[in-house]
mmCIF file of C-alpha atoms in Angstrom:
data_model
loop_
_atom_site.group_PDB
_atom_site.id
_atom_site.type_symbol
_atom_site.label_atom_id
_atom_site.label_comp_id
_atom_site.label_asym_id
_atom_site.label_seq_id
_atom_site.Cartn_x
_atom_site.Cartn_y
_atom_site.Cartn_z
ATOM 1 C CA MET Y 1 26.004 14.097 -14.469
ATOM 2 C CA LYS Y 2 22.606 12.642 -13.653
ATOM 3 C CA VAL Y 3 22.890 8.924 -13.063
ATOM 4 C CA PHE Y 4 19.977 6.513 -12.834
ATOM 5 C CA VAL Y 5 20.399 3.668 -10.343
ATOM 6 C CA ILE Y 6 17.964 0.919 -11.296
ATOM 7 C CA ALA Y 7 17.695 -2.604 -9.943
ATOM 8 C CA MET Y 8 16.960 -4.716 -13.017
ATOM 9 C CA ASP Y 9 17.622 -4.651 -16.761
ATOM 10 C CA LYS Y 10 13.918 -4.857 -17.520
ATOM 11 C CA GLU Y 11 13.197 -1.847 -15.284
ATOM 12 C CA ALA Y 12 16.013 0.067 -16.994
ATOM 13 C CA GLN Y 13 14.900 -0.786 -20.525
ATOM 14 C CA PRO Y 14 12.622 2.262 -21.015
ATOM 15 C CA VAL Y 15 15.575 4.511 -20.120
ATOM 16 C CA LEU Y 16 17.996 2.518 -22.269
ATOM 17 C CA ASN Y 17 15.612 2.740 -25.217
ATOM 18 C CA ALA Y 18 15.486 6.530 -24.930
ATOM 19 C CA ILE Y 19 19.212 7.306 -24.920
ATOM 20 C CA ASN Y 20 21.975 7.293 -27.478
ATOM 21 C CA ILE Y 21 24.356 4.832 -25.846
ATOM 22 C CA GLU Y 22 28.040 5.769 -25.953
ATOM 23 C CA ARG Y 23 29.488 3.214 -23.539
ATOM 24 C CA ASP Y 24 28.141 -0.042 -22.114
ATOM 25 C CA ILE Y 25 30.448 -1.949 -19.756
ATOM 26 C CA THR Y 26 30.439 -4.253 -16.753
ATOM 27 C CA TYR Y 27 32.205 -2.908 -13.674
ATOM 28 C CA CYS Y 28 32.367 -4.822 -10.378
ATOM 29 C CA GLY Y 29 29.506 -6.993 -11.614
ATOM 30 C CA LYS Y 30 27.282 -4.003 -12.402
ATOM 31 C CA ARG Y 31 26.232 -2.832 -15.837
ATOM 32 C CA LEU Y 32 27.262 0.783 -16.458
ATOM 33 C CA VAL Y 33 25.827 2.663 -19.421
ATOM 34 C CA THR Y 34 26.517 6.240 -20.454
ATOM 35 C CA GLY Y 35 25.028 8.235 -23.281
ATOM 36 C CA LYS Y 36 22.937 11.231 -24.282
ATOM 37 C CA LEU Y 37 19.285 11.936 -23.626
ATOM 38 C CA SER Y 38 17.951 15.056 -25.363
ATOM 39 C CA GLY Y 39 21.534 16.251 -25.673
ATOM 40 C CA GLU Y 40 22.308 15.803 -21.978
ATOM 41 C CA SER Y 41 24.944 13.329 -20.781
ATOM 42 C CA ILE Y 42 23.491 10.748 -18.401
ATOM 43 C CA GLY Y 43 24.531 7.481 -16.826
ATOM 44 C CA ILE Y 44 22.730 4.317 -15.820
ATOM 45 C CA VAL Y 45 23.875 1.797 -13.239
ATOM 46 C CA ILE Y 46 21.908 -1.440 -13.250
ATOM 47 C CA CYS Y 47 22.744 -2.497 -9.731
ATOM 48 C CA GLY Y 48 20.840 -5.720 -9.071
ATOM 49 C CA VAL Y 49 18.078 -6.453 -6.588
ATOM 50 C CA GLY Y 50 18.353 -5.670 -2.891
ATOM 51 C CA LYS Y 51 19.963 -3.197 -0.548
ATOM 52 C CA VAL Y 52 23.599 -4.295 -0.785
ATOM 53 C CA ASN Y 53 23.486 -4.257 -4.576
ATOM 54 C CA ALA Y 54 21.797 -0.860 -4.481
ATOM 55 C CA ALA Y 55 24.390 0.625 -2.128
ATOM 56 C CA CYS Y 56 27.265 -0.720 -4.240
ATOM 57 C CA GLY Y 57 25.686 0.551 -7.442
ATOM 58 C CA THR Y 58 25.117 4.004 -5.996
ATOM 59 C CA GLN Y 59 28.692 4.331 -4.787
ATOM 60 C CA ILE Y 60 29.918 3.231 -8.218
ATOM 61 C CA ALA Y 61 27.655 5.855 -9.828
ATOM 62 C CA ILE Y 62 29.246 8.538 -7.660
ATOM 63 C CA ASP Y 63 32.866 7.376 -7.794
ATOM 64 C CA GLU Y 64 33.158 6.040 -11.339
ATOM 65 C CA LEU Y 65 30.593 8.080 -13.263
ATOM 66 C CA GLY Y 66 30.893 11.297 -11.251
ATOM 67 C CA ALA Y 67 27.191 11.476 -10.434
ATOM 68 C CA ASP Y 68 26.108 14.776 -8.931
ATOM 69 C CA VAL Y 69 22.449 13.708 -9.015
ATOM 70 C CA ILE Y 70 21.144 10.188 -8.397
ATOM 71 C CA ILE Y 71 17.767 9.155 -9.805
ATOM 72 C CA ASN Y 72 16.218 5.894 -8.643
ATOM 73 C CA VAL Y 73 13.286 4.654 -10.708
ATOM 74 C CA GLY Y 74 11.484 1.338 -10.681
ATOM 75 C CA VAL Y 75 8.393 -0.606 -9.795
ATOM 76 C CA ALA Y 76 7.178 -0.965 -6.225
ATOM 77 C CA GLY Y 77 4.329 -2.343 -4.172
ATOM 78 C CA GLY Y 78 1.477 -0.206 -2.927
ATOM 79 C CA LEU Y 79 0.356 -0.503 0.693
ATOM 80 C CA ASN Y 80 -2.892 1.475 0.792
ATOM 81 C CA GLY Y 81 -5.691 2.970 -1.268
ATOM 82 C CA GLY Y 82 -3.755 6.189 -1.772
ATOM 83 C CA VAL Y 83 -1.788 4.662 -4.638
ATOM 84 C CA LYS Y 84 -2.916 3.033 -7.877
ATOM 85 C CA VAL Y 85 -1.408 0.364 -10.116
ATOM 86 C CA GLY Y 86 0.441 1.839 -13.081
ATOM 87 C CA LYS Y 87 0.701 5.311 -11.545
ATOM 88 C CA ILE Y 88 3.980 7.065 -10.754
ATOM 89 C CA TYR Y 89 4.794 8.735 -7.435
ATOM 90 C CA ALA Y 90 7.676 10.823 -6.142
ATOM 91 C CA ILE Y 91 9.193 9.538 -2.919
ATOM 92 C CA SER Y 92 9.519 12.169 -0.199
ATOM 93 C CA ASN Y 93 11.014 9.994 2.555
ATOM 94 C CA VAL Y 94 12.329 6.447 2.839
ATOM 95 C CA VAL Y 95 12.929 4.069 5.748
ATOM 96 C CA GLN Y 96 14.674 0.691 5.908
ATOM 97 C CA TYR Y 97 12.057 -1.422 7.644
ATOM 98 C CA ASP Y 98 14.337 -4.434 8.108
ATOM 99 C CA PHE Y 99 16.929 -2.371 10.039
ATOM 100 C CA ASP Y 100 16.286 -2.497 13.778
ATOM 101 C CA LEU Y 101 18.509 -1.178 16.564
ATOM 102 C CA SER Y 102 15.580 -0.439 18.867
ATOM 103 C CA GLN Y 103 16.724 -2.919 21.524
ATOM 104 C CA LEU Y 104 20.246 -1.460 21.579
ATOM 105 C CA ASN Y 105 19.633 2.253 21.018
ATOM 106 C CA GLY Y 106 16.013 2.699 22.031
ATOM 107 C CA THR Y 107 15.319 4.193 18.584
ATOM 108 C CA LYS Y 108 12.417 3.597 16.219
ATOM 109 C CA ILE Y 109 12.606 0.685 13.779
ATOM 110 C CA GLY Y 110 14.552 1.748 10.712
ATOM 111 C CA THR Y 111 16.692 4.362 12.467
ATOM 112 C CA LEU Y 112 20.261 4.056 11.239
ATOM 113 C CA ASP Y 113 22.958 4.169 13.897
ATOM 114 C CA GLU Y 114 24.228 7.453 12.472
ATOM 115 C CA CYS Y 115 20.773 9.075 12.431
ATOM 116 C CA SER Y 116 18.222 10.316 14.937
ATOM 117 C CA GLU Y 117 15.125 9.706 12.768
ATOM 118 C CA ASN Y 118 14.088 6.570 10.924
ATOM 119 C CA TYR Y 119 12.895 8.181 7.679
ATOM 120 C CA LEU Y 120 15.516 9.757 5.402
ATOM 121 C CA PRO Y 121 14.366 12.747 3.301
ATOM 122 C CA LEU Y 122 14.852 12.681 -0.469
ATOM 123 C CA ALA Y 123 15.191 15.506 -2.958
ATOM 124 C CA LEU Y 124 11.833 16.650 -4.267
ATOM 125 C CA SER Y 125 10.385 18.721 -7.064
ATOM 126 C CA ASP Y 126 6.920 19.544 -8.302
ATOM 127 C CA GLY Y 127 5.212 17.255 -10.760
ATOM 128 C CA TYR Y 128 4.006 14.108 -9.005
ATOM 129 C CA PRO Y 129 2.107 13.172 -5.842
ATOM 130 C CA THR Y 130 4.493 12.343 -2.999
ATOM 131 C CA LYS Y 131 4.509 9.143 -0.946
ATOM 132 C CA LYS Y 132 6.530 7.583 1.874
ATOM 133 C CA LEU Y 133 8.523 4.471 0.991
ATOM 134 C CA ALA Y 134 9.766 1.537 3.069
ATOM 135 C CA THR Y 135 12.733 -0.517 1.830
ATOM 136 C CA GLY Y 136 13.627 -4.050 2.879
ATOM 137 C CA ASP Y 137 15.297 -7.156 1.495
ATOM 138 C CA ARG Y 138 12.009 -9.005 1.254
ATOM 139 C CA PHE Y 139 9.417 -9.679 -1.461
ATOM 140 C CA ASN Y 140 6.484 -11.394 0.204
ATOM 141 C CA ASP Y 141 2.863 -11.381 1.273
ATOM 142 C CA SER Y 142 3.710 -11.438 4.995
ATOM 143 C CA LYS Y 143 0.902 -10.143 7.214
ATOM 144 C CA GLN Y 144 3.459 -9.333 9.904
ATOM 145 C CA ASP Y 145 5.447 -7.153 7.501
ATOM 146 C CA TYR Y 146 2.242 -5.488 6.313
ATOM 147 C CA ARG Y 147 1.292 -4.517 9.851
ATOM 148 C CA LEU Y 148 4.774 -3.118 10.494
ATOM 149 C CA LEU Y 149 4.765 -1.158 7.245
ATOM 150 C CA THR Y 150 1.289 0.320 7.659
ATOM 151 C CA GLU Y 151 0.538 0.495 11.382
ATOM 152 C CA VAL Y 152 3.996 1.310 12.743
ATOM 153 C CA LEU Y 153 5.856 3.021 9.891
ATOM 154 C CA HIS Y 154 2.814 4.411 8.030
ATOM 155 C CA ALA Y 155 4.463 3.806 4.657
ATOM 156 C CA ASP Y 156 2.564 4.083 1.383
ATOM 157 C CA VAL Y 157 4.898 2.045 -0.841
ATOM 158 C CA ARG Y 158 7.517 -0.680 -0.413
ATOM 159 C CA ASP Y 159 10.596 -1.636 -2.443
ATOM 160 C CA MET Y 160 13.979 -3.351 -2.066
ATOM 161 C CA GLU Y 161 16.551 -0.683 -2.976
ATOM 162 C CA CYS Y 162 15.764 2.983 -2.375
ATOM 163 C CA GLY Y 163 16.574 3.123 1.346
ATOM 164 C CA ALA Y 164 20.117 1.967 0.701
ATOM 165 C CA ILE Y 165 20.517 4.370 -2.227
ATOM 166 C CA ALA Y 166 19.365 7.252 -0.031
ATOM 167 C CA GLN Y 167 21.790 6.257 2.732
ATOM 168 C CA VAL Y 168 24.775 6.336 0.370
ATOM 169 C CA CYS Y 169 23.657 9.673 -1.090
ATOM 170 C CA MET Y 170 23.249 11.142 2.392
ATOM 171 C CA HIS Y 171 26.877 10.384 3.255
ATOM 172 C CA ALA Y 172 28.151 11.517 -0.159
ATOM 173 C CA ASN Y 173 26.065 14.711 -0.058
ATOM 174 C CA VAL Y 174 24.546 13.922 -3.456
ATOM 175 C CA PRO Y 175 20.863 14.736 -4.135
ATOM 176 C CA CYS Y 176 18.734 11.608 -4.465
ATOM 177 C CA TYR Y 177 15.426 11.544 -6.313
ATOM 178 C CA SER Y 178 13.180 8.482 -6.440
ATOM 179 C CA TYR Y 179 10.119 7.752 -8.559
ATOM 180 C CA LYS Y 180 8.131 4.571 -8.072
ATOM 181 C CA ILE Y 181 5.493 3.052 -10.339
ATOM 182 C CA ILE Y 182 3.017 0.799 -8.571
ATOM 183 C CA SER Y 183 3.006 -2.793 -9.809
ATOM 184 C CA ASP Y 184 0.893 -4.394 -7.081
ATOM 185 C CA LEU Y 185 -1.380 -3.515 -4.178
ATOM 186 C CA ALA Y 186 -1.420 -5.214 -0.791
ATOM 187 C CA GLY Y 187 -4.688 -7.028 -0.173
ATOM 188 C CA SER Y 188 -5.488 -7.428 -3.870
ATOM 189 C CA GLY Y 189 -4.284 -10.981 -4.327
ATOM 190 C CA SER Y 190 -0.873 -12.520 -4.796
ATOM 191 C CA THR Y 191 1.888 -9.892 -4.909
ATOM 192 C CA THR Y 192 3.813 -12.061 -7.377
ATOM 193 C CA ASP Y 193 0.856 -12.517 -9.736
ATOM 194 C CA GLN Y 194 0.044 -8.801 -9.717
ATOM 195 C CA TYR Y 195 3.683 -7.857 -10.247
ATOM 196 C CA LEU Y 196 4.054 -10.091 -13.300
ATOM 197 C CA LYS Y 197 0.723 -9.007 -14.755
ATOM 198 C CA ASN Y 198 1.348 -5.273 -14.419
ATOM 199 C CA LEU Y 199 5.013 -4.909 -15.401
ATOM 200 C CA SER Y 200 4.336 -3.872 -19.003
ATOM 201 C CA LEU Y 201 1.883 -1.201 -17.829
ATOM 202 C CA CYS Y 202 4.486 0.165 -15.395
ATOM 203 C CA PHE Y 203 7.185 0.273 -18.051
ATOM 204 C CA LYS Y 204 4.897 2.223 -20.385
ATOM 205 C CA THR Y 205 4.364 4.738 -17.594
ATOM 206 C CA LEU Y 206 8.111 5.152 -17.104
ATOM 207 C CA GLU Y 207 8.663 5.538 -20.846
ATOM 208 C CA ARG Y 208 5.997 8.241 -20.987
ATOM 209 C CA GLU Y 209 7.263 10.117 -17.935
ATOM 210 C CA LEU Y 210 11.014 9.924 -18.518
ATOM 211 C CA LYS Y 211 11.330 13.368 -20.095
ATOM 212 C CA ASN Y 212 9.464 14.943 -17.182
ATOM 213 C CA ILE Y 213 11.628 13.118 -14.648
ATOM 214 C CA MET Y 214 14.754 14.477 -16.299
ATOM 215 C CA GLU Y 215 13.381 18.012 -16.136
ATOM 216 C CA TYR Y 216 12.275 17.698 -12.503
ATOM 217 C CA CYS Y 217 15.590 16.372 -11.176
ATOM 218 C CA ARG Y 218 18.025 19.196 -10.575
ATOM 219 C CA GLY Y 219 21.394 19.181 -8.848
#
């Protein structure tokens, strides 16, 4: 079963609107929905914001819903001119920029203790431009974070969940796809103001692209 892992109810709403819901429950504080989309059984786990929530939600998707493909969709912040507000991008690689064992292991920022590289690869298919994503438990306009994300990690997009989702999928050997719709651009004013202004545009993009996403994501 393909299972969407999505942070917030409002981000999940375009997917919820498109399916015939068969079950809608709360499990371990997470909303779990199953149903049919174009005749195919799918699941949705609305995990909550942040990396711990995302990791828990992904493990629940695998253990309780039997996910053999994980799809992470949601809004995210753009870090350079290579992305545009309201546009959707496939994520090729993700790093956790707030994970740092460099002093202990001599590794690059974001390198998990069980890994040798800081960026984790995601499953990919044709259909959308690909970008590199950085995940951290922060939503801010920090200049220090911006320099780390762009000058050190060379990320294109930032979010708060995908890195943790990818880590769980890596250990479970489950393909992980991620598609991010840009809600705000660094250097274009308040991240919060842009995010709130552009949410409806992003959700329309997800609604329009959902059928394609389902076709692109294969086990």
